[in-house]
């Protein structure tokens, strides 16, 4: 067997029934793989070696019933040491252990325990007591198991309290988140209502302004159609007056032309011209007609007086 651990054939050579003695082999590490190949070796002696620690896969050797690790330099045991549930006899004399893993409480079949000559925690040392005879070693196993179970229970309670606190904190965060979301929804709802109310006021204002403008326009139209004064007749159309004046001008111009023509035909040398002769004849006929008309009026007037 080498210093690092024995090989398969060497371990088989050391196997005596169900007991495997690897003590005083100057081991620095445990040959776990080779030991796992020997499930019949339920009693394992690793005392008086140079072991500082046990590998984590050491706890897979669940077939072990008796284990001697005394007089090594072990500073701690693997955290899952409690997996060795079939272990009944455990010798940890003269190592450098201060505490035991909490999983130690799972060694429900442990009947014998020796923790002497270790720098144990004062509380654990007091619980373990001495292991000077068979009775004390059995009592040490019982008391240490009870102590580790109490520690395990306390840790479980602490873990439960921690989990409960975490759950309560999570519930609180969820409640706060729900409250925050509800507050945000309420805020958005209020803002939406305010925006709707503002738009409604703007609509009402625009509608009122439109109605006022329509009312004002209607009033102005009514005032425009209303006559200025009902007592005075409407003035005659200006275009009729202008037409009358135009006709009067034309008549006056024609009369002036006639008078000028008559004066020319009476007073100038033009009276011998055929046109003037016709004009003079027409003038004399008109005078005769006027005289006859005047004579007739006189006669009628006299008759009416009689």
mmCIF file of N, CA, C and O in Angstrom, residues 54-56 59 76-83 99-106:
data_model
loop_
_atom_site.group_PDB
_atom_site.id
_atom_site.type_symbol
_atom_site.label_atom_id
_atom_site.label_comp_id
_atom_site.label_asym_id
_atom_site.label_seq_id
_atom_site.Cartn_x
_atom_site.Cartn_y
_atom_site.Cartn_z
ATOM 1 N N UNK A 54 -11.695 14.493 5.513
ATOM 2 C CA UNK A 54 -12.310 13.396 4.772
ATOM 3 C C UNK A 54 -12.945 13.949 3.512
ATOM 4 O O UNK A 54 -13.606 15.004 3.552
ATOM 5 N N UNK A 55 -12.790 13.271 2.368
ATOM 6 C CA UNK A 55 -13.434 13.751 1.139
ATOM 7 C C UNK A 55 -14.950 13.656 1.262
ATOM 8 O O UNK A 55 -15.494 12.866 2.043
ATOM 9 N N UNK A 56 -15.644 14.476 0.460
ATOM 10 C CA UNK A 56 -17.110 14.504 0.543
ATOM 11 C C UNK A 56 -17.729 13.170 0.148
ATOM 12 O O UNK A 56 -18.772 12.776 0.678
ATOM 13 N N UNK A 59 -18.833 9.961 2.573
ATOM 14 C CA UNK A 59 -20.149 9.724 3.163
ATOM 15 C C UNK A 59 -20.990 8.775 2.323
ATOM 16 O O UNK A 59 -22.114 8.425 2.721
ATOM 17 N N UNK A 76 -12.240 18.851 10.770
ATOM 18 C CA UNK A 76 -13.696 18.890 10.632
ATOM 19 C C UNK A 76 -14.162 17.654 9.889
ATOM 20 O O UNK A 76 -13.383 16.990 9.202
ATOM 21 N N UNK A 77 -15.437 17.352 10.049
ATOM 22 C CA UNK A 77 -16.052 16.244 9.331
ATOM 23 C C UNK A 77 -16.872 16.804 8.164
ATOM 24 O O UNK A 77 -17.321 17.957 8.197
ATOM 25 N N UNK A 78 -17.121 16.001 7.114
ATOM 26 C CA UNK A 78 -17.952 16.476 5.995
ATOM 27 C C UNK A 78 -19.331 16.905 6.471
ATOM 28 O O UNK A 78 -19.885 16.345 7.423
ATOM 29 N N UNK A 79 -19.899 17.891 5.779
ATOM 30 C CA UNK A 79 -21.202 18.420 6.182
ATOM 31 C C UNK A 79 -22.295 17.366 6.127
ATOM 32 O O UNK A 79 -23.242 17.403 6.919
ATOM 33 N N UNK A 80 -22.187 16.418 5.189
ATOM 34 C CA UNK A 80 -23.228 15.381 5.077
ATOM 35 C C UNK A 80 -22.785 14.075 5.734
ATOM 36 O O UNK A 80 -23.157 12.984 5.293
ATOM 37 N N UNK A 81 -22.014 14.193 6.820
ATOM 38 C CA UNK A 81 -21.552 13.016 7.561
ATOM 39 C C UNK A 81 -22.735 12.178 8.057
ATOM 40 O O UNK A 81 -22.614 10.957 8.261
ATOM 41 N N UNK A 82 -23.866 12.791 8.231
ATOM 42 C CA UNK A 82 -25.056 12.086 8.725
ATOM 43 C C UNK A 82 -25.602 11.059 7.746
ATOM 44 O O UNK A 82 -26.525 10.307 8.094
ATOM 45 N N UNK A 83 -25.085 11.019 6.528
ATOM 46 C CA UNK A 83 -25.534 10.008 5.571
ATOM 47 C C UNK A 83 -25.117 8.594 5.998
ATOM 48 O O UNK A 83 -25.701 7.609 5.523
ATOM 49 N N UNK A 99 -16.099 21.456 16.326
ATOM 50 C CA UNK A 99 -17.559 21.262 16.263
ATOM 51 C C UNK A 99 -17.859 20.033 15.416
ATOM 52 O O UNK A 99 -16.975 19.480 14.741
ATOM 53 N N UNK A 100 -19.115 19.646 15.417
ATOM 54 C CA UNK A 100 -19.603 18.558 14.576
ATOM 55 C C UNK A 100 -20.625 19.114 13.581
ATOM 56 O O UNK A 100 -21.347 20.073 13.896
ATOM 57 N N UNK A 101 -20.728 18.525 12.389
ATOM 58 C CA UNK A 101 -21.744 18.994 11.436
ATOM 59 C C UNK A 101 -23.149 18.724 11.973
ATOM 60 O O UNK A 101 -23.373 17.756 12.711
ATOM 61 N N UNK A 102 -24.101 19.582 11.610
ATOM 62 C CA UNK A 102 -25.474 19.436 12.087
ATOM 63 C C UNK A 102 -26.073 18.108 11.639
ATOM 64 O O UNK A 102 -26.885 17.501 12.354
ATOM 65 N N UNK A 103 -25.634 17.616 10.470
ATOM 66 C CA UNK A 103 -26.168 16.334 9.980
ATOM 67 C C UNK A 103 -25.807 15.163 10.894
ATOM 68 O O UNK A 103 -26.354 14.070 10.752
ATOM 69 N N UNK A 104 -24.877 15.388 11.851
ATOM 70 C CA UNK A 104 -24.511 14.352 12.822
ATOM 71 C C UNK A 104 -25.741 13.835 13.558
ATOM 72 O O UNK A 104 -25.786 12.683 14.001
ATOM 73 N N UNK A 105 -26.775 14.682 13.678
ATOM 74 C CA UNK A 105 -28.006 14.295 14.373
ATOM 75 C C UNK A 105 -28.751 13.186 13.652
ATOM 76 O O UNK A 105 -29.630 12.538 14.238
ATOM 77 N N UNK A 106 -28.430 12.912 12.386
ATOM 78 C CA UNK A 106 -29.127 11.889 11.605
ATOM 79 C C UNK A 106 -28.556 10.483 11.849
ATOM 80 O O UNK A 106 -29.097 9.511 11.323
#
